[in-house]
Tab-separated table of C-alpha atoms and ligand atoms in Angstrom:
chain	number	residue	atom	x	y	z
Q	1	UNK	CA	-16.216	-37.486	22.229
Q	2	UNK	CA	-13.910	-40.491	22.503
Q	3	UNK	CA	-13.325	-42.022	25.919
Q	4	UNK	CA	-10.246	-44.013	24.912
Q	5	UNK	CA	-6.933	-43.311	23.337
Q	6	UNK	CA	-6.511	-44.665	19.795
Q	7	UNK	CA	-3.004	-44.979	18.499
Q	8	UNK	CA	-4.060	-45.016	14.838
Q	9	UNK	CA	-5.869	-41.672	15.201
Q	10	UNK	CA	-2.727	-40.147	16.665
Q	11	UNK	CA	-0.570	-41.608	13.891
Q	12	UNK	CA	-2.892	-40.145	11.266
Q	13	UNK	CA	-2.717	-36.726	12.908
Q	14	UNK	CA	1.076	-36.969	13.093
Q	15	UNK	CA	1.303	-37.406	9.346
Q	16	UNK	CA	-0.343	-33.969	8.806
Q	17	UNK	CA	2.017	-32.140	6.395
Q	18	UNK	CA	1.503	-28.959	8.434
Q	19	UNK	CA	3.644	-30.511	11.198
Q	20	UNK	CA	6.525	-31.441	8.911
Q	21	UNK	CA	8.833	-28.512	9.776
Q	22	UNK	CA	8.486	-29.171	13.533
Q	23	UNK	CA	10.712	-31.236	15.819
Q	24	UNK	CA	9.405	-34.699	16.686
Q	25	UNK	CA	8.335	-33.818	20.247
Q	26	UNK	CA	6.534	-30.711	18.973
Q	27	UNK	CA	4.713	-32.803	16.373
Q	28	UNK	CA	3.492	-35.245	19.029
Q	29	UNK	CA	2.478	-32.403	21.348
Q	30	UNK	CA	0.607	-30.552	18.564
Q	31	UNK	CA	-1.109	-33.725	17.358
Q	32	UNK	CA	-2.308	-34.608	20.876
Q	33	UNK	CA	-3.403	-31.023	21.522
Q	34	UNK	CA	-5.385	-31.069	18.263
Q	35	UNK	CA	-7.105	-34.335	19.223
Q	36	UNK	CA	-8.046	-32.896	22.608
Q	37	UNK	CA	-9.426	-29.665	21.122
Q	38	UNK	CA	-11.391	-31.575	18.487
Q	39	UNK	CA	-12.873	-33.762	21.208
Q	40	UNK	CA	-11.276	-36.897	19.730
Q	41	UNK	CA	-9.670	-37.291	23.149
Q	42	UNK	CA	-12.338	-36.530	25.703
Q	43	UNK	CA	-11.816	-35.231	29.243
Q	44	UNK	CA	-10.407	-37.823	31.603
Q	45	UNK	CA	-9.059	-40.068	28.826
Q	46	UNK	CA	-5.902	-41.786	29.925
Q	47	UNK	CA	-2.912	-41.358	27.624
Q	48	UNK	CA	-0.428	-44.214	27.213
Q	49	UNK	CA	2.629	-44.142	29.452
Q	50	UNK	CA	5.448	-42.238	27.795
Q	51	UNK	CA	7.590	-45.377	27.482
Q	52	UNK	CA	4.766	-47.324	25.807
Q	53	UNK	CA	3.858	-44.501	23.415
Q	54	UNK	CA	7.536	-44.045	22.540
Q	55	UNK	CA	7.747	-47.725	21.616
Q	56	UNK	CA	4.574	-47.600	19.532
Q	57	UNK	CA	5.780	-44.558	17.633
Q	58	UNK	CA	9.369	-45.811	17.418
Q	59	UNK	CA	10.763	-42.662	19.008
Q	60	UNK	CA	12.795	-42.085	22.146
Q	61	UNK	CA	11.066	-41.858	25.498
Q	62	UNK	CA	12.505	-38.351	25.984
Q	63	UNK	CA	10.683	-37.197	22.888
Q	64	UNK	CA	7.311	-38.290	24.273
Q	65	UNK	CA	8.238	-36.972	27.722
Q	66	UNK	CA	8.962	-33.546	26.245
Q	67	UNK	CA	5.607	-33.539	24.482
Q	68	UNK	CA	3.752	-34.566	27.672
Q	69	UNK	CA	5.579	-31.935	29.769
Q	70	UNK	CA	4.537	-29.191	27.346
Q	71	UNK	CA	0.927	-30.420	27.266
Q	72	UNK	CA	0.880	-30.391	31.045
Q	73	UNK	CA	2.347	-26.871	31.182
Q	74	UNK	CA	-0.313	-25.648	28.764
Q	75	UNK	CA	-3.037	-27.209	30.905
Q	76	UNK	CA	-4.205	-29.866	28.419
Q	77	UNK	CA	-3.237	-32.902	30.498
Q	78	UNK	CA	-2.727	-33.756	34.146
Q	79	UNK	CA	-0.024	-36.150	35.279
Q	80	UNK	CA	-0.746	-38.056	38.454
Q	81	UNK	CA	2.084	-39.724	40.408
Q	82	UNK	CA	1.900	-43.468	40.049
Q	83	UNK	CA	-1.284	-43.344	37.992
Q	84	UNK	CA	-0.531	-41.819	34.553
Q	85	UNK	CA	-1.431	-38.922	32.269
Q	86	UNK	CA	-5.050	-37.831	31.702
Q	87	UNK	CA	-6.778	-35.249	29.507
Q	88	UNK	CA	-7.825	-32.444	31.863
Q	89	UNK	CA	-11.425	-32.441	33.024
Q	90	UNK	CA	-11.462	-28.631	32.902
Q	91	UNK	CA	-10.797	-28.682	29.148
Q	92	UNK	CA	-13.807	-30.921	28.769
Q	93	UNK	CA	-16.019	-28.411	30.552
Q	94	UNK	CA	-14.696	-25.699	28.256
Q	95	UNK	CA	-15.435	-27.736	25.183
Q	96	UNK	CA	-18.858	-28.928	26.276
Q	97	UNK	CA	-21.770	-27.297	24.572
Q	98	UNK	CA	-21.714	-26.794	20.843
Q	99	UNK	CA	-21.696	-22.975	20.972
Q	100	UNK	CA	-18.502	-22.800	23.005
Q	101	UNK	CA	-16.973	-25.494	20.847
Q	102	UNK	CA	-17.793	-23.581	17.686
Q	103	UNK	CA	-16.335	-20.437	19.195
Q	104	UNK	CA	-13.120	-22.204	20.040
Q	105	UNK	CA	-12.892	-23.696	16.591
Q	106	UNK	CA	-13.550	-20.259	15.198
Q	107	UNK	CA	-10.680	-18.866	17.233
Q	108	UNK	CA	-8.513	-21.443	15.594
Q	109	UNK	CA	-9.570	-20.087	12.232
Q	110	UNK	CA	-11.816	-22.905	11.022
Q	111	UNK	CA	-15.298	-21.571	10.669
Q	112	UNK	CA	-15.684	-17.776	10.642
Q	113	UNK	CA	-17.066	-15.903	7.664
Q	114	UNK	CA	-14.743	-13.184	6.285
Q	115	UNK	CA	-15.685	-9.943	7.999
Q	116	UNK	CA	-17.490	-11.525	10.971
Q	117	UNK	CA	-17.147	-9.430	14.098
Q	118	UNK	CA	-15.996	-6.256	12.348
Q	119	UNK	CA	-17.145	-2.794	13.330
Q	120	UNK	CA	-19.518	-1.029	10.939
Q	121	UNK	CA	-16.546	0.937	9.649
Q	122	UNK	CA	-14.523	-2.243	9.234
Q	123	UNK	CA	-17.351	-3.942	7.372
Q	124	UNK	CA	-17.666	-0.952	5.015
Q	125	UNK	CA	-13.948	-0.992	4.395
Q	126	UNK	CA	-14.050	-4.703	3.602
Q	127	UNK	CA	-17.006	-4.233	1.280
Q	128	UNK	CA	-15.317	-1.404	-0.650
Q	129	UNK	CA	-12.000	-3.222	-0.825
Q	130	UNK	CA	-8.425	-2.017	-0.627
Q	131	UNK	CA	-5.934	-0.855	-3.224
Q	132	UNK	CA	-4.226	-3.580	-5.220
Q	133	UNK	CA	-0.680	-2.931	-6.302
Q	134	UNK	CA	1.151	-4.374	-9.248
Q	135	UNK	CA	3.734	-6.805	-7.886
Q	136	UNK	CA	5.546	-7.510	-11.157
Q	137	UNK	CA	6.662	-5.515	-14.183
Q	138	UNK	CA	3.581	-5.898	-16.364
Q	139	UNK	CA	2.253	-4.018	-19.381
Q	140	UNK	CA	0.563	-1.521	-18.901
Q	141	UNK	CA	0.459	-1.172	-15.110
Q	142	UNK	CA	-0.166	2.441	-14.114
Q	143	UNK	CA	2.507	4.517	-12.440
Q	144	UNK	CA	5.182	1.825	-12.184
Q	145	UNK	CA	8.709	3.293	-12.581
Q	146	UNK	CA	11.760	1.585	-14.071
Q	147	UNK	CA	13.106	-0.697	-11.362
Q	148	UNK	CA	15.316	-3.067	-13.311
Q	149	UNK	CA	18.151	-0.550	-13.642
Q	150	UNK	CA	17.938	1.039	-10.180
Q	151	UNK	CA	21.500	1.688	-8.830
Q	152	UNK	CA	21.251	-0.967	-6.133
Q	153	UNK	CA	25.028	-1.105	-5.755
Q	154	UNK	CA	25.134	2.569	-4.691
Q	155	UNK	CA	22.149	2.061	-2.384
Q	156	UNK	CA	23.783	-0.973	-0.795
Q	157	UNK	CA	27.062	0.900	-0.251
Q	158	UNK	CA	25.299	3.844	1.386
Q	159	UNK	CA	23.249	1.529	3.581
Q	160	UNK	CA	26.434	-0.172	4.771
Q	161	UNK	CA	28.008	3.231	5.470
Q	162	UNK	CA	24.948	4.372	7.410
Q	163	UNK	CA	25.012	1.187	9.494
Q	164	UNK	CA	28.692	1.674	10.218
Q	165	UNK	CA	28.313	5.330	11.198
Q	166	UNK	CA	25.131	5.116	13.244
Q	167	UNK	CA	25.749	1.585	14.606
Q	168	UNK	CA	23.279	0.428	17.250
Q	169	UNK	CA	21.412	3.756	17.105
Q	170	UNK	CA	19.609	2.622	13.972
Q	171	UNK	CA	18.332	-0.378	15.919
Q	172	UNK	CA	16.488	1.856	18.356
Q	173	UNK	CA	13.240	3.706	17.862
Q	174	UNK	CA	13.438	6.929	15.894
Q	175	UNK	CA	11.612	10.257	15.843
Q	176	UNK	CA	7.984	9.739	14.667
Q	177	UNK	CA	8.426	12.848	12.543
Q	178	UNK	CA	11.382	11.283	10.719
Q	179	UNK	CA	15.181	11.259	10.978
Q	180	UNK	CA	16.543	14.815	10.952
Q	181	UNK	CA	19.141	14.259	8.180
Q	182	UNK	CA	16.375	13.027	5.878
Q	183	UNK	CA	13.996	15.833	6.797
Q	184	UNK	CA	16.787	18.323	6.005
Q	185	UNK	CA	17.515	16.643	2.666
Q	186	UNK	CA	13.814	16.590	1.713
Q	187	UNK	CA	13.267	20.237	2.684
Q	188	UNK	CA	16.353	21.333	0.688
Q	189	UNK	CA	15.158	19.317	-2.315
Q	190	UNK	CA	11.615	20.692	-2.185
Q	191	UNK	CA	12.772	24.300	-1.862
Q	192	UNK	CA	15.275	24.023	-4.690
Q	193	UNK	CA	13.533	21.713	-7.151
Q	194	UNK	CA	9.835	22.170	-6.443
Q	195	UNK	CA	9.748	25.830	-5.490
Q	196	UNK	CA	8.395	24.976	-2.038
Q	197	UNK	CA	8.915	27.060	1.116
Q	198	UNK	CA	9.493	24.604	3.931
Q	199	UNK	CA	11.717	24.030	6.912
Q	200	UNK	CA	12.868	20.566	8.063
Q	201	UNK	CA	10.603	21.098	11.126
Q	202	UNK	CA	7.572	20.962	8.816
Q	203	UNK	CA	8.519	17.657	7.192
Q	204	UNK	CA	6.904	14.405	8.304
Q	205	UNK	CA	8.539	11.284	6.876
Q	206	UNK	CA	5.977	8.576	6.094
Q	207	UNK	CA	5.786	5.219	4.366
Q	208	UNK	CA	3.788	6.452	1.377
Q	209	UNK	CA	1.340	8.901	-0.123
Q	210	UNK	CA	-1.359	6.515	0.950
Q	211	UNK	CA	-0.331	6.795	4.561
Q	212	UNK	CA	-0.348	10.587	4.187
Q	213	UNK	CA	-3.866	10.468	2.762
Q	214	UNK	CA	-5.023	8.122	5.491
Q	215	UNK	CA	-3.696	10.553	8.111
Q	216	UNK	CA	-5.362	13.517	6.356
Q	217	UNK	CA	-8.662	11.649	6.282
Q	218	UNK	CA	-8.410	10.754	9.970
Q	219	UNK	CA	-7.281	14.161	11.175
Q	220	UNK	CA	-9.057	16.623	8.927
Q	221	UNK	CA	-12.460	15.125	8.119
Q	222	UNK	CA	-15.078	13.853	10.567
Q	223	UNK	CA	-17.242	10.821	9.768
Q	224	UNK	CA	-20.180	11.826	7.580
Q	225	UNK	CA	-18.588	15.185	6.670
Q	226	UNK	CA	-17.690	16.189	3.115
Q	227	UNK	CA	-14.327	16.164	1.361
Q	228	UNK	CA	-13.760	17.684	-2.089
Q	229	UNK	CA	-12.034	15.325	-4.539
Q	230	UNK	CA	-11.099	15.887	-8.172
Q	231	UNK	CA	-13.377	14.193	-10.713
Q	232	UNK	CA	-11.984	12.088	-12.315
Q	233	UNK	CA	-9.506	11.394	-9.587
Q	234	UNK	CA	-7.089	9.095	-7.806
Q	235	UNK	CA	-8.807	6.001	-6.375
Q	236	UNK	CA	-6.215	5.819	-3.551
Q	237	UNK	CA	-7.438	9.170	-2.224
Q	238	UNK	CA	-11.078	8.134	-2.533
Q	239	UNK	CA	-10.376	4.928	-0.607
Q	240	UNK	CA	-8.588	6.764	2.200
Q	241	UNK	CA	-11.447	9.229	2.709
Q	242	UNK	CA	-14.120	6.566	2.343
Q	243	UNK	CA	-12.342	4.521	5.003
Q	244	UNK	CA	-12.719	7.494	7.345
Q	245	UNK	CA	-16.439	7.569	6.445
Q	246	UNK	CA	-16.117	10.966	4.771
Q	247	UNK	CA	-18.712	12.028	2.204
Q	248	UNK	CA	-17.063	12.399	-1.190
Q	249	UNK	CA	-17.992	15.569	-3.100
Q	250	UNK	CA	-16.613	15.423	-6.670
Q	251	UNK	CA	-15.230	18.600	-8.267
Q	252	UNK	CA	-14.875	18.433	-12.033
Q	253	UNK	CA	-11.593	18.827	-13.850
Q	254	UNK	CA	-11.156	20.477	-17.277
Q	255	UNK	CA	-8.211	21.221	-19.560
Q	256	UNK	CA	-6.672	23.566	-16.953
Q	257	UNK	CA	-7.046	21.167	-14.031
Q	258	UNK	CA	-9.493	21.281	-11.159
Q	259	UNK	CA	-12.257	23.873	-11.661
Q	260	UNK	CA	-11.728	26.534	-9.034
Q	261	UNK	CA	-15.060	28.172	-9.976
Q	262	UNK	CA	-16.768	24.978	-8.740
Q	263	UNK	CA	-14.754	25.153	-5.526
Q	264	UNK	CA	-15.993	28.714	-5.014
Q	265	UNK	CA	-19.548	27.587	-5.712
Q	266	UNK	CA	-19.370	24.595	-3.370
Q	267	UNK	CA	-21.819	24.807	-0.471
Q	268	UNK	CA	-21.229	21.329	0.986
Q	269	UNK	CA	-19.355	22.740	3.952
Q	270	UNK	CA	-16.226	20.735	3.087
Q	271	UNK	CA	-13.073	21.975	4.777
Q	272	UNK	CA	-10.502	20.301	2.509
Q	273	UNK	CA	-9.816	19.671	-1.132
Q	274	UNK	CA	-7.521	16.964	-2.529
Q	275	UNK	CA	-5.725	17.968	-5.745
Q	276	UNK	CA	-2.983	16.689	-8.076
Q	277	UNK	CA	-1.850	20.009	-9.603
Q	278	UNK	CA	1.368	18.964	-11.409
Q	279	UNK	CA	-0.187	16.147	-13.433
Q	280	UNK	CA	-3.839	15.722	-12.667
Q	281	UNK	CA	-4.638	12.055	-12.075
Q	282	UNK	CA	-5.675	10.595	-14.513
Q	283	UNK	CA	-5.973	13.292	-17.217
Q	284	UNK	CA	-2.356	14.436	-16.787
Q	285	UNK	CA	-3.225	18.135	-17.229
Q	286	UNK	CA	-1.242	20.729	-15.280
Q	287	UNK	CA	-3.166	23.144	-13.086
Q	288	UNK	CA	-2.756	26.624	-14.583
Q	289	UNK	CA	-0.909	29.262	-12.575
Q	290	UNK	CA	-4.038	31.394	-12.440
Q	291	UNK	CA	-5.964	28.534	-10.826
Q	292	UNK	CA	-3.132	27.713	-8.439
Q	293	UNK	CA	-3.242	31.260	-7.132
Q	294	UNK	CA	-7.035	31.213	-7.039
Q	295	UNK	CA	-6.906	27.926	-5.117
Q	296	UNK	CA	-4.678	29.408	-2.431
Q	297	UNK	CA	-6.834	32.551	-2.181
Q	298	UNK	CA	-9.994	30.462	-1.839
Q	299	UNK	CA	-8.376	28.329	0.861
Q	300	UNK	CA	-7.181	31.380	2.802
Q	301	UNK	CA	-10.464	33.292	2.562
Q	302	UNK	CA	-12.633	30.321	3.487
Q	303	UNK	CA	-10.189	28.632	5.883
Q	304	UNK	CA	-9.923	25.410	3.876
Q	305	UNK	CA	-7.038	22.972	3.635
Q	306	UNK	CA	-5.463	22.125	0.265
Q	307	UNK	CA	-4.069	18.591	0.119
Q	308	UNK	CA	-1.534	18.710	-2.714
Q	309	UNK	CA	-0.465	15.292	-4.028
Q	310	UNK	CA	2.708	15.919	-6.052
Q	311	UNK	CA	3.240	12.230	-6.832
Q	312	UNK	CA	5.173	12.355	-10.127
Q	313	UNK	CA	5.938	16.003	-10.854
Q	314	UNK	CA	9.655	15.201	-11.291
Q	315	UNK	CA	8.801	13.625	-14.629
Q	316	UNK	CA	7.769	16.556	-16.751
Q	317	UNK	CA	8.897	16.408	-20.372
Q	318	UNK	CA	7.865	19.738	-21.920
Q	319	UNK	CA	10.034	22.292	-20.145
Q	320	UNK	CA	10.292	22.584	-16.391
Q	321	UNK	CA	7.517	21.439	-14.060
Q	322	UNK	CA	5.554	24.314	-12.533
Q	323	UNK	CA	6.335	25.188	-8.928
Q	324	UNK	CA	4.190	23.385	-6.405
Q	325	UNK	CA	1.103	25.024	-4.886
Q	326	UNK	CA	2.730	24.883	-1.435
Q	327	UNK	CA	5.412	27.331	-2.597
Q	328	UNK	CA	2.812	29.691	-4.036
Q	329	UNK	CA	0.686	29.644	-0.913
Q	330	UNK	CA	1.618	32.533	1.387
Q	331	UNK	CA	-1.255	31.629	3.726
Q	332	UNK	CA	0.074	28.198	4.851
Q	333	UNK	CA	-3.134	26.379	3.939
Q	334	UNK	CA	-1.383	23.639	1.901
Q	335	UNK	CA	-0.455	20.130	3.051
Q	336	UNK	CA	2.086	18.952	0.480
Q	337	UNK	CA	2.519	15.203	-0.137
Q	338	UNK	CA	5.490	13.672	-1.944
Q	339	UNK	CA	6.536	10.072	-2.545
Q	340	UNK	CA	9.678	8.158	-3.476
Q	341	UNK	CA	7.554	5.404	-5.035
Q	342	UNK	CA	7.893	6.959	-8.481
Q	343	UNK	CA	11.297	8.636	-8.342
Q	344	UNK	CA	13.067	5.643	-6.724
Q	345	UNK	CA	11.050	2.435	-6.382
Q	346	UNK	CA	7.639	1.547	-4.921
Q	347	UNK	CA	8.922	-1.279	-2.707
Q	348	UNK	CA	10.869	1.306	-0.685
Q	349	UNK	CA	7.631	2.513	0.961
Q	350	UNK	CA	8.819	6.003	1.674
Q	351	UNK	CA	6.901	9.226	1.296
Q	352	UNK	CA	6.539	12.493	3.190
Q	353	UNK	CA	4.430	15.518	3.915
Q	354	UNK	CA	5.372	19.187	4.217
Q	355	UNK	CA	2.844	20.504	6.701
Q	356	UNK	CA	1.641	23.912	7.851
Q	357	UNK	CA	3.444	24.398	11.185
Q	358	UNK	CA	0.293	24.180	13.303
Q	359	UNK	CA	-0.495	20.675	12.008
Q	360	UNK	CA	2.900	19.077	12.667
Q	361	UNK	CA	2.258	17.907	16.238
Q	362	UNK	CA	-1.120	16.343	15.462
Q	363	UNK	CA	0.166	14.489	12.393
Q	364	UNK	CA	3.290	13.294	14.225
Q	365	UNK	CA	1.178	12.048	17.126
Q	366	UNK	CA	-1.174	10.194	14.778
Q	367	UNK	CA	1.780	8.662	12.988
Q	368	UNK	CA	3.277	7.547	16.304
Q	369	UNK	CA	0.049	5.680	17.049
Q	370	UNK	CA	-0.138	4.129	13.614
Q	371	UNK	CA	3.292	2.517	13.293
Q	372	UNK	CA	5.806	4.665	15.151
Q	373	UNK	CA	8.051	5.683	12.290
Q	374	UNK	CA	9.674	4.606	9.049
Q	375	UNK	CA	12.639	2.199	9.474
Q	376	UNK	CA	15.658	4.191	10.616
Q	377	UNK	CA	18.165	2.522	8.326
Q	378	UNK	CA	16.092	3.262	5.229
Q	379	UNK	CA	15.706	6.900	6.203
Q	380	UNK	CA	19.419	7.366	6.837
Q	381	UNK	CA	20.373	5.585	3.625
Q	382	UNK	CA	17.970	7.758	1.651
Q	383	UNK	CA	19.304	10.906	3.339
Q	384	UNK	CA	22.788	10.027	2.057
Q	385	UNK	CA	21.461	9.128	-1.359
Q	386	UNK	CA	20.025	12.640	-1.551
Q	387	UNK	CA	22.926	14.486	0.107
Q	388	UNK	CA	25.499	12.942	-2.224
Q	389	UNK	CA	23.560	13.904	-5.345
Q	390	UNK	CA	22.523	10.380	-6.370
Q	391	UNK	CA	18.852	11.234	-6.077
Q	392	UNK	CA	18.964	14.180	-8.467
Q	393	UNK	CA	21.183	12.231	-10.865
Q	394	UNK	CA	18.777	9.271	-10.824
Q	395	UNK	CA	15.757	11.486	-11.403
Q	396	UNK	CA	17.536	13.224	-14.299
Q	397	UNK	CA	18.449	9.884	-15.874
Q	398	UNK	CA	14.935	8.521	-15.443
Q	399	UNK	CA	13.364	11.686	-16.851
Q	400	UNK	CA	15.398	11.210	-20.022
Q	401	UNK	CA	14.591	7.507	-20.181
Q	402	UNK	CA	10.853	8.031	-19.639
Q	403	UNK	CA	10.702	10.821	-22.222
Q	404	UNK	CA	11.960	8.290	-24.786
Q	405	UNK	CA	9.545	5.614	-23.594
Q	406	UNK	CA	6.658	8.048	-23.648
Q	407	UNK	CA	7.423	8.857	-27.283
Q	408	UNK	CA	7.721	5.143	-28.086
Q	409	UNK	CA	4.336	4.596	-26.470
Q	410	UNK	CA	2.668	7.463	-28.365
Q	411	UNK	CA	4.165	6.242	-31.650
Q	412	UNK	CA	3.028	2.675	-30.975
Q	413	UNK	CA	-0.508	3.751	-30.060
Q	414	UNK	CA	-0.711	5.866	-33.242
Q	415	UNK	CA	0.686	3.058	-35.381
Q	416	UNK	CA	-1.173	0.063	-34.032
Q	417	UNK	CA	-4.365	1.226	-32.351
Q	418	UNK	CA	-5.830	3.450	-35.059
Q	419	UNK	CA	-9.615	3.246	-34.973
Q	420	UNK	CA	-9.513	1.687	-31.486
Q	421	UNK	CA	-8.106	4.328	-29.141
Q	422	UNK	CA	-6.551	7.784	-29.204
Q	423	UNK	CA	-3.908	8.938	-26.758
Q	424	UNK	CA	-4.245	12.233	-24.889
Q	425	UNK	CA	-0.556	12.933	-24.306
Q	426	UNK	CA	0.022	14.647	-20.964
Q	427	UNK	CA	3.061	16.901	-20.477
Q	428	UNK	CA	4.509	14.528	-17.914
Q	429	UNK	CA	3.940	11.603	-15.602
Q	430	UNK	CA	4.360	7.882	-16.035
Q	431	UNK	CA	1.115	7.024	-17.827
Q	432	UNK	CA	-0.958	8.087	-20.819
Q	433	UNK	CA	-4.757	8.339	-20.817
Q	434	UNK	CA	-6.374	6.946	-23.967
Q	435	UNK	CA	-9.967	7.419	-25.076
Q	436	UNK	CA	-11.767	4.627	-26.880
Q	437	UNK	CA	-13.198	5.217	-30.341
Q	438	UNK	CA	-16.955	4.703	-30.715
Q	439	UNK	CA	-17.929	1.044	-30.833
Q	440	UNK	CA	-15.162	-0.136	-28.471
Q	441	UNK	CA	-16.061	-1.047	-24.925
Q	442	UNK	CA	-13.679	-0.556	-22.030
Q	443	UNK	CA	-14.719	-3.774	-20.373
Q	444	UNK	CA	-14.521	-5.959	-23.472
Q	445	UNK	CA	-11.135	-4.605	-24.541
Q	446	UNK	CA	-9.862	-5.204	-21.009
Q	447	UNK	CA	-11.121	-8.775	-21.013
Q	448	UNK	CA	-9.614	-9.594	-24.389
Q	449	UNK	CA	-6.276	-8.008	-23.509
Q	450	UNK	CA	-6.191	-9.809	-20.160
Q	451	UNK	CA	-6.414	-13.130	-21.990
Q	452	UNK	CA	-3.178	-12.151	-23.745
Q	453	UNK	CA	-1.609	-11.170	-20.412
Q	454	UNK	CA	-1.951	-7.424	-21.041
Q	455	UNK	CA	-3.541	-5.106	-18.484
Q	456	UNK	CA	-5.537	-2.117	-19.655
Q	457	UNK	CA	-6.275	-0.148	-16.455
Q	458	UNK	CA	-9.665	1.474	-16.989
Q	459	UNK	CA	-10.441	5.184	-16.988
Q	460	UNK	CA	-14.151	5.018	-16.237
Q	461	UNK	CA	-13.692	3.708	-12.663
Q	462	UNK	CA	-11.932	6.981	-11.840
Q	463	UNK	CA	-15.059	9.041	-12.474
Q	464	UNK	CA	-17.718	9.800	-9.910
Q	465	UNK	CA	-21.349	9.928	-11.014
Q	466	UNK	CA	-22.919	8.889	-14.290
Q	467	UNK	CA	-20.695	10.747	-16.749
Q	468	UNK	CA	-17.811	8.337	-17.207
Q	469	UNK	CA	-15.218	8.488	-19.952
Q	470	UNK	CA	-14.485	5.001	-21.339
Q	471	UNK	CA	-10.800	4.478	-21.939
Q	472	UNK	CA	-7.548	3.283	-20.475
Q	473	UNK	CA	-4.743	4.762	-18.418
Q	474	UNK	CA	-1.621	3.077	-19.741
Q	475	UNK	CA	1.594	3.029	-17.732
Q	476	UNK	CA	4.773	2.782	-19.784
Q	477	UNK	CA	7.708	3.865	-17.598
Q	478	UNK	CA	8.694	0.353	-16.495
Q	479	UNK	CA	8.861	-0.998	-20.078
Q	480	UNK	CA	11.611	-0.590	-22.674
Q	481	UNK	CA	10.738	0.902	-26.073
Q	482	UNK	CA	11.256	-2.538	-27.578
Q	483	UNK	CA	8.845	-4.151	-25.102
Q	484	UNK	CA	6.271	-1.403	-25.683
Q	485	UNK	CA	6.319	-1.998	-29.444
Q	486	UNK	CA	6.053	-5.790	-29.123
Q	487	UNK	CA	3.181	-5.604	-26.618
Q	488	UNK	CA	1.293	-3.036	-28.703
Q	489	UNK	CA	1.506	-5.309	-31.744
Q	490	UNK	CA	0.080	-8.158	-29.686
Q	491	UNK	CA	-2.618	-5.933	-28.187
Q	492	UNK	CA	-3.730	-4.720	-31.626
Q	493	UNK	CA	-3.890	-8.337	-32.818
Q	494	UNK	CA	-6.044	-9.590	-29.952
Q	495	UNK	CA	-8.385	-6.610	-30.121
Q	496	UNK	CA	-8.828	-6.673	-33.897
Q	497	UNK	CA	-9.172	-10.455	-34.105
Q	498	UNK	CA	-12.278	-10.263	-31.993
Z	1	LIG	C1	-2.148	10.111	-7.703
Z	1	LIG	C2	-1.164	9.245	-6.985
Z	1	LIG	N1	-0.673	9.655	-5.815
Z	1	LIG	C3	0.244	8.914	-5.153
Z	1	LIG	C4	0.698	7.709	-5.635
Z	1	LIG	C5	1.823	6.989	-4.907
Z	1	LIG	O1	1.397	6.293	-3.890
Z	1	LIG	P1	2.349	5.647	-2.781
Z	1	LIG	O2	3.306	6.683	-2.294
Z	1	LIG	O3	1.349	5.272	-1.774
Z	1	LIG	O4	3.053	4.497	-3.414
Z	1	LIG	C6	0.181	7.215	-6.808
Z	1	LIG	C7	0.604	5.901	-7.286
Z	1	LIG	O5	0.079	5.302	-8.182
Z	1	LIG	C8	-0.751	8.005	-7.513
Z	1	LIG	O6	-1.227	7.585	-8.678
């Protein structure tokens, strides 16, 4: 620990690029504070008089004065009338002893290991990792909608209108359950387009499906208790339930969707099942009507909850999408989850739940603890977007666009990837599962494609247990037919070359 002030040390610290955006007096104050915390200026060290330091640094005396005043206010230095400015003795006592010093440095972010100090749950979460989202339009990212032609001009106009009409009200907190105009618009849409039976009072506006799943995991499943998840299934759901320390019990899926006979046979004691009935993730199969009805009967008889993730049902290309399970469930055992990530754009972060009435208060309370509510202005803009018919028009336009892209994708796979992979065309959705032909490895094809800048999201990671299906789940909705063809040609080249 230095007992004297060294001008050169201060000058070196001042040249730290981190300080560049700061005002001069702030730079001097931060540099001196850093030297004190590092022990380069020990307790009791006398600092130069402000006039002298100003001269040495070629700055005004006021600048140094301002820095000294702030250091004194923060308790780093003491200024004694007629004597000068000194590094506080008390700071020295705080810094003495290597343990305390290390702790302080740690607090400043220098020396802690990632994950140090986490709870057991936090450490598990860190170990298992989060969900990584695609932040650019990239082939063949799963589930990414077309964003380049989104009607931003209409959105912008409606947002301006909403600001004008609601004025300062949108700047205040809103209802944790969601803005009423949006809840009304969502309920009307669900009842008309998805065959649901909901009232606006049952709608909870959220930031995403993931938030809905996180809330379900927290509120419906105790730590160590089982939850039934489709196998293969959506990793986002698995992550949410794992984060709540639930025990995952996989339920196999076949060509008609989740196997309700296995649900009947389940003896794990699980109280909830998570399902994707419209387009099972990742196989894309639609849950048959018979199984939908069986699912609701099973839930009613055994007092289970059905968590229905209806993430991309709007994009069904062979006839109309089947009505949602919620609408077929007379027993109110279904928690319906919808998202605007696919129908509008994922950066919006807007989703919702339609809840059985008795769960509304608990979910709203949990949401109020989590983050209060979704931004008011976004909710009110979206409500108008829906009320004025833009939402339905956009979905209709996108459905047509994606149907064309889906065909382009199937044609390109058939043309260029013969002998490598076969597509299993689903009736809807924004992605196509492909199975690899014998002799092709999921990992190696992914590595080779990645070198050419092409992502091949794997299928096998979506399976629980040993029986994994090697393949890819290829998203196509964000790419034009022309792009799809060009990328497929390149993919075939890099795979065959090796
Ligand atoms: C099965 C499934 N559910 C929901 C979502 C949407 O998630 P979010 O609303 O969190 O963007 C996705 C997105 O990929 C998905 O694949």
